[in-house]
XYZ file of C-alpha atoms in Angstrom:
418
model
C 42.745 -32.041 54.101
C 43.597 -34.816 51.646
C 41.439 -35.784 48.704
C 39.867 -38.740 50.544
C 38.545 -36.372 53.221
C 36.893 -33.974 50.770
C 33.129 -34.107 50.864
C 31.450 -35.196 47.651
C 28.718 -32.814 46.552
C 26.008 -32.544 43.927
C 28.426 -30.299 42.031
C 30.656 -33.292 41.280
C 29.079 -34.476 38.061
C 28.544 -38.151 37.590
C 28.744 -39.313 41.209
C 25.835 -41.376 42.611
C 23.156 -39.501 44.531
C 23.870 -41.533 47.671
C 27.493 -40.307 47.674
C 26.510 -36.649 48.164
C 27.671 -35.492 51.597
C 30.051 -38.442 52.080
C 33.817 -38.285 52.026
C 35.472 -40.137 49.168
C 36.996 -42.649 51.584
C 33.641 -43.329 53.261
C 31.951 -43.801 49.905
C 34.666 -46.143 48.652
C 34.337 -48.204 51.823
C 30.830 -49.149 50.622
C 32.379 -50.905 47.583
C 30.535 -48.874 44.921
C 29.931 -50.139 41.406
C 30.199 -48.149 38.219
C 26.540 -48.758 37.330
C 25.579 -46.465 40.223
C 27.149 -43.466 38.480
C 25.355 -41.013 36.226
C 26.352 -40.531 32.611
C 28.327 -38.989 31.063
C 31.562 -40.155 32.692
C 35.281 -40.291 32.160
C 36.606 -43.438 33.825
C 40.235 -44.326 34.604
C 41.649 -47.856 34.430
C 43.813 -48.518 37.497
C 45.676 -51.527 36.139
C 46.597 -49.673 32.936
C 47.839 -46.596 34.840
C 50.022 -48.706 37.117
C 51.502 -50.539 34.146
C 52.202 -47.290 32.281
C 53.958 -45.703 35.268
C 56.110 -48.795 35.822
C 56.985 -49.010 32.131
C 58.168 -45.410 31.920
C 60.098 -45.558 35.198
C 61.988 -48.687 34.152
C 62.762 -47.315 30.693
C 64.170 -44.063 32.106
C 66.239 -45.868 34.747
C 67.791 -48.127 32.128
C 68.995 -45.042 30.223
C 70.159 -42.993 33.175
C 67.463 -40.376 32.595
C 65.455 -38.427 35.122
C 61.825 -37.582 34.587
C 59.720 -34.726 35.938
C 56.339 -35.597 34.372
C 54.200 -32.706 33.235
C 51.600 -32.513 35.980
C 49.308 -30.110 34.097
C 48.126 -33.145 32.140
C 46.104 -34.362 35.119
C 46.423 -31.835 37.995
C 45.796 -34.807 40.284
C 48.101 -35.101 43.333
C 47.292 -38.796 43.748
C 48.616 -39.479 40.248
C 51.626 -37.193 40.773
C 52.458 -39.299 43.845
C 52.335 -42.480 41.784
C 54.905 -40.935 39.461
C 57.238 -39.631 42.175
C 56.958 -42.885 44.134
C 58.165 -44.606 40.952
C 61.300 -42.443 40.936
C 60.360 -39.162 39.241
C 62.632 -36.280 40.305
C 59.601 -34.016 40.690
C 56.640 -32.666 38.770
C 56.602 -30.152 35.910
C 53.909 -27.477 35.813
C 52.985 -24.801 33.285
C 51.953 -21.658 35.186
C 52.830 -20.011 38.468
C 49.215 -20.545 39.511
C 49.753 -24.276 39.077
C 53.018 -24.034 41.011
C 51.201 -22.450 43.971
C 48.521 -25.165 43.756
C 51.213 -27.836 43.621
C 52.953 -26.440 46.694
C 49.661 -26.320 48.560
C 49.116 -29.973 47.620
C 52.518 -30.955 48.988
C 54.965 -30.859 46.057
C 58.560 -30.149 47.035
C 60.204 -30.509 43.604
C 58.803 -28.466 40.706
C 59.943 -27.428 37.260
C 58.037 -24.554 35.694
C 58.179 -25.205 31.934
C 57.714 -21.520 31.314
C 59.017 -18.100 32.259
C 57.972 -16.420 35.514
C 57.694 -12.632 35.238
C 54.591 -11.687 37.251
C 55.794 -9.622 40.250
C 53.164 -11.003 42.619
C 53.872 -14.646 41.923
C 57.628 -14.046 42.099
C 57.238 -12.374 45.482
C 55.343 -15.463 46.658
C 58.060 -17.721 45.211
C 60.770 -15.768 47.022
C 59.084 -16.684 50.281
C 58.765 -20.358 49.329
C 62.497 -20.544 48.658
C 63.099 -20.108 52.388
C 62.319 -23.833 52.520
C 65.724 -25.437 51.851
C 64.054 -28.676 50.726
C 62.041 -27.002 47.962
C 63.470 -27.655 44.484
C 62.327 -25.123 41.901
C 63.570 -24.302 38.423
C 62.013 -22.199 35.656
C 62.991 -20.996 32.179
C 63.948 -17.772 30.414
C 64.276 -17.238 26.657
C 65.390 -13.600 26.407
C 67.377 -10.930 28.179
C 64.070 -9.051 28.507
C 62.701 -11.970 30.541
C 65.689 -11.853 32.881
C 65.308 -8.082 33.235
C 61.611 -8.478 34.095
C 62.397 -11.119 36.741
C 65.052 -8.945 38.346
C 62.742 -5.921 38.439
C 60.031 -8.013 40.087
C 62.469 -9.305 42.708
C 63.914 -5.907 43.558
C 63.508 -5.440 47.290
C 62.012 -8.895 47.758
C 65.325 -10.595 48.603
C 64.644 -14.302 47.962
C 66.304 -16.634 50.448
C 68.391 -18.037 47.592
C 68.738 -17.310 43.881
C 66.029 -18.754 41.625
C 67.314 -21.514 39.336
C 66.651 -20.600 35.698
C 67.362 -22.636 32.566
C 67.991 -20.969 29.235
C 65.181 -22.011 26.920
C 66.335 -22.751 23.386
C 63.666 -22.565 20.716
C 63.582 -22.878 16.956
C 62.033 -20.981 14.084
C 58.378 -21.896 13.814
C 58.349 -23.362 17.297
C 56.807 -22.027 20.463
C 58.810 -20.018 23.016
C 62.592 -20.154 23.269
C 65.594 -18.150 22.074
C 65.635 -18.489 18.313
C 69.408 -18.765 17.876
C 72.290 -20.152 19.977
C 73.745 -16.639 20.033
C 70.546 -15.283 21.590
C 70.596 -18.130 24.102
C 74.198 -17.358 25.043
C 73.243 -13.739 25.723
C 70.497 -14.921 28.089
C 72.941 -17.251 29.839
C 75.507 -14.500 30.360
C 72.839 -12.264 31.813
C 71.678 -15.022 34.206
C 75.239 -15.818 35.267
C 75.756 -12.161 36.215
C 72.549 -11.915 38.278
C 72.524 -11.792 42.069
C 68.951 -13.106 42.420
C 68.862 -15.628 39.555
C 71.108 -18.594 38.847
C 72.011 -20.155 35.498
C 70.822 -23.753 35.912
C 71.058 -25.363 32.476
C 69.278 -25.694 29.157
C 65.580 -26.318 28.518
C 63.195 -26.589 25.606
C 60.338 -28.403 23.929
C 60.823 -30.391 20.758
C 57.174 -31.340 20.379
C 56.162 -28.147 18.583
C 58.609 -28.861 15.746
C 56.826 -31.944 14.411
C 53.392 -33.516 14.589
C 54.059 -36.956 13.136
C 56.811 -39.541 12.739
C 57.780 -38.661 9.200
C 61.488 -38.564 8.311
C 61.291 -34.798 8.006
C 59.631 -34.403 11.400
C 62.070 -36.667 13.218
C 65.033 -34.938 11.544
C 63.813 -31.586 12.859
C 63.511 -33.017 16.370
C 66.996 -34.554 16.259
C 68.578 -31.340 14.987
C 66.947 -29.336 17.752
C 68.045 -31.756 20.487
C 71.603 -31.732 19.155
C 71.568 -27.933 19.304
C 70.491 -28.200 22.956
C 73.520 -30.346 23.771
C 75.851 -27.995 21.933
C 74.459 -25.060 23.896
C 74.913 -26.959 27.173
C 78.572 -27.567 26.330
C 79.053 -23.920 25.369
C 77.654 -22.780 28.720
C 80.180 -24.790 30.748
C 82.394 -21.766 31.611
C 79.341 -19.903 32.951
C 78.025 -22.635 35.227
C 78.707 -22.685 38.971
C 79.170 -25.854 41.009
C 75.462 -26.472 41.700
C 72.897 -28.773 40.109
C 72.175 -28.402 36.396
C 69.424 -29.533 34.047
C 69.193 -30.455 30.415
C 65.486 -30.931 29.819
C 63.230 -31.759 26.888
C 60.908 -34.589 25.997
C 57.164 -34.358 25.702
C 55.048 -37.477 25.309
C 55.575 -37.890 21.560
C 59.357 -37.974 20.956
C 60.943 -38.998 24.241
C 62.617 -41.934 22.490
C 64.380 -39.536 20.119
C 65.441 -37.410 23.092
C 66.994 -40.481 24.723
C 68.681 -41.436 21.455
C 70.316 -38.026 20.981
C 71.185 -37.593 24.645
C 72.718 -41.068 24.679
C 75.884 -39.646 23.157
C 76.189 -36.760 25.595
C 78.854 -36.487 28.254
C 77.342 -37.020 31.692
C 78.359 -35.803 35.125
C 76.829 -36.328 38.537
C 75.430 -32.815 38.902
C 73.535 -32.632 35.589
C 70.010 -34.009 35.431
C 69.108 -35.081 31.898
C 65.375 -34.792 32.446
C 62.331 -35.783 30.422
C 58.999 -34.072 31.047
C 56.584 -36.538 29.416
C 53.238 -36.373 31.207
C 50.533 -38.006 29.099
C 52.011 -41.504 29.407
C 50.249 -42.205 32.711
C 46.913 -42.576 30.897
C 48.044 -42.603 27.233
C 45.027 -42.369 24.867
C 43.207 -43.837 21.876
C 43.899 -40.935 19.525
C 46.761 -38.454 19.208
C 49.312 -40.266 21.374
C 48.214 -43.653 20.119
C 49.279 -42.442 16.691
C 52.564 -40.773 17.636
C 53.950 -42.291 20.847
C 56.818 -44.758 20.338
C 55.290 -46.918 23.067
C 51.799 -47.252 21.676
C 50.528 -50.805 21.946
C 50.374 -50.956 18.154
C 53.678 -49.160 17.601
C 57.357 -50.014 17.203
C 57.725 -50.990 20.868
C 55.945 -54.290 20.282
C 56.053 -57.240 20.396
C 58.951 -57.415 22.851
C 59.560 -53.796 23.829
C 57.776 -51.508 26.283
C 54.329 -50.182 25.507
C 51.568 -48.063 27.017
C 47.887 -48.897 27.250
C 45.047 -46.396 27.163
C 43.742 -45.852 30.691
C 41.027 -43.231 30.117
C 37.635 -43.980 28.666
C 34.497 -41.949 28.101
C 31.067 -43.410 28.783
C 27.836 -41.812 27.545
C 24.212 -42.834 27.189
C 22.138 -42.816 24.011
C 19.429 -40.177 24.462
C 18.075 -39.989 20.904
C 17.986 -41.944 17.658
C 16.073 -39.519 15.438
C 16.910 -41.095 12.081
C 18.559 -44.227 10.671
C 22.321 -44.259 11.131
C 22.402 -41.606 13.856
C 22.456 -41.806 17.656
C 22.981 -38.865 20.002
C 24.632 -39.460 23.384
C 24.627 -37.295 26.495
C 28.303 -36.254 26.381
C 29.820 -33.417 24.421
C 32.670 -30.943 24.378
C 32.060 -30.099 28.040
C 32.786 -33.744 28.944
C 35.220 -35.314 26.446
C 38.358 -33.896 24.767
C 38.011 -33.045 21.076
C 40.923 -30.754 20.118
C 43.192 -33.595 18.907
C 40.544 -35.913 17.488
C 36.958 -36.913 18.153
C 36.007 -39.743 20.548
C 36.161 -43.251 19.109
C 33.279 -45.660 19.879
C 34.771 -48.874 21.260
C 31.974 -50.851 22.897
C 28.322 -50.757 23.864
C 26.240 -52.243 26.652
C 22.730 -52.109 28.010
C 24.080 -50.614 31.241
C 27.360 -49.506 32.818
C 27.698 -52.875 34.504
C 28.118 -54.490 31.071
C 28.673 -56.916 29.560
C 30.374 -54.815 26.891
C 30.301 -55.704 23.214
C 32.407 -54.245 20.398
C 30.585 -51.614 18.369
C 31.036 -50.636 14.720
C 30.509 -46.887 14.761
C 32.173 -43.519 14.244
C 31.692 -40.019 15.620
C 30.933 -37.311 13.072
C 30.534 -34.217 15.259
C 30.212 -32.880 18.794
C 28.180 -30.099 20.391
C 28.532 -28.760 23.913
C 26.503 -31.619 25.423
C 25.862 -34.016 22.519
C 28.001 -36.333 20.433
C 26.833 -37.568 17.023
C 27.448 -41.316 16.769
C 27.090 -43.030 13.388
C 26.537 -46.765 14.127
C 26.460 -49.541 11.559
C 23.629 -51.117 13.572
C 20.985 -49.217 15.567
C 21.812 -48.269 19.152
C 18.898 -48.454 21.542
C 17.836 -45.334 23.390
C 19.029 -45.762 26.978
C 21.988 -47.999 26.111
C 25.552 -46.844 26.845
C 28.608 -46.441 24.630
C 32.239 -46.578 25.767
C 34.588 -44.300 23.848
C 38.319 -44.136 23.381
C 39.465 -40.554 23.934
C 42.228 -38.451 22.412
C 44.538 -36.061 24.270
C 44.532 -36.426 28.069
C 45.793 -32.844 28.461
C 42.285 -31.583 27.650
C 40.330 -34.408 29.293
C 40.954 -34.047 33.022
C 40.166 -30.328 33.178
C 36.516 -31.067 32.354
C 36.016 -33.037 35.582
C 36.221 -32.362 39.329
C 36.040 -36.033 40.325
C 36.734 -39.126 38.201
C 36.086 -42.757 39.182
C 38.888 -45.304 38.955
C 37.991 -48.917 38.142
C 40.078 -52.071 38.493
C 40.232 -52.359 34.714
C 38.224 -51.189 31.734
C 35.888 -54.188 31.799
C 35.355 -54.084 35.559
C 32.448 -52.468 37.297
C 34.288 -52.266 40.635
C 35.142 -48.667 41.563
C 38.414 -48.680 43.520
C 39.113 -44.966 43.701
C 37.887 -41.427 43.186
C 40.444 -38.855 42.106
C 39.927 -35.106 42.347
C 41.407 -32.630 39.893
C 42.748 -29.205 40.901
C 42.573 -27.007 37.817
């Protein structure tokens, strides 16, 4: 059953009462408007998402790069399809549970940006590999990881060896072998395995810096250069099959392309980015760090992303001057990489919207503290810019898609699968 055939229920927060019991496709056929929906809401801008996907696809193609966007950002198969239809090699996921969900939702090309050591999930994976059209690759950062995978696969007999990239890390980073020597030991162990296959070099540069300072960018460049050096060193251990060199979150993919631009290329090696947040961008963390932010170095003539996710909440209290409480909180909007940013206000969801001068000072589970320069009427609505899409989608089962941020026309309903 595809998402359009799923029945909408009263458990899907925000949807209109008349939609309960209808399929998404049947409801959309009635040409719904946003002002039918209950607050709070997170709304997606269709035109912005389409522009962001096209921008990233064209930029990668111009540089001879592949992309396997990190699908855990959204866990929405409809959005994954937009990315693969635009040329993505596949979708990256973070856990074996997500991999199983992705397979059930139709994915046939998956990178697990993690190690896989759970015996039960590896036994399941061994069965999936009987499908010759299923591309799968995961990571390992220690000999102990390889040993654990081999123990789990003992007696399971996968139809073909599991592709595994050596994950290179760095001191102070997240996972990953801490030295090239440690990484070489992992590679030798993989190359000697009968059930695993050495498939390249992987890693994540995003944990090494959190801004675009000279020091932060230098750390990222040094790490990416070490990745390339490791890839070259592994050449005698590689077989004739496909290989991967993969890095690139949503913050430093331009630096990845810059460093990789000097690398030797061959037809069997996929130099692969994993940026995932670009499809919706944001008004907070990525707006401040992405090279393609609409206010960043990509303008005026270069590529840029536009925020495509917006929070909408209703004023439920104005208990004292300079304070308004709205009906959205931590259960509805992301807050781990910055608080929501008030952008506009209206009497109702249909608009018209007007710019608002306000800030957010705090959030509770189901309230957000808005500090407006001018009073906000109880019952009015506020549209917020949000920060960090990776912790936005997981708060919602169904999200409405509108033509654009100012439009009240609902053109889609997307369902998340966290």
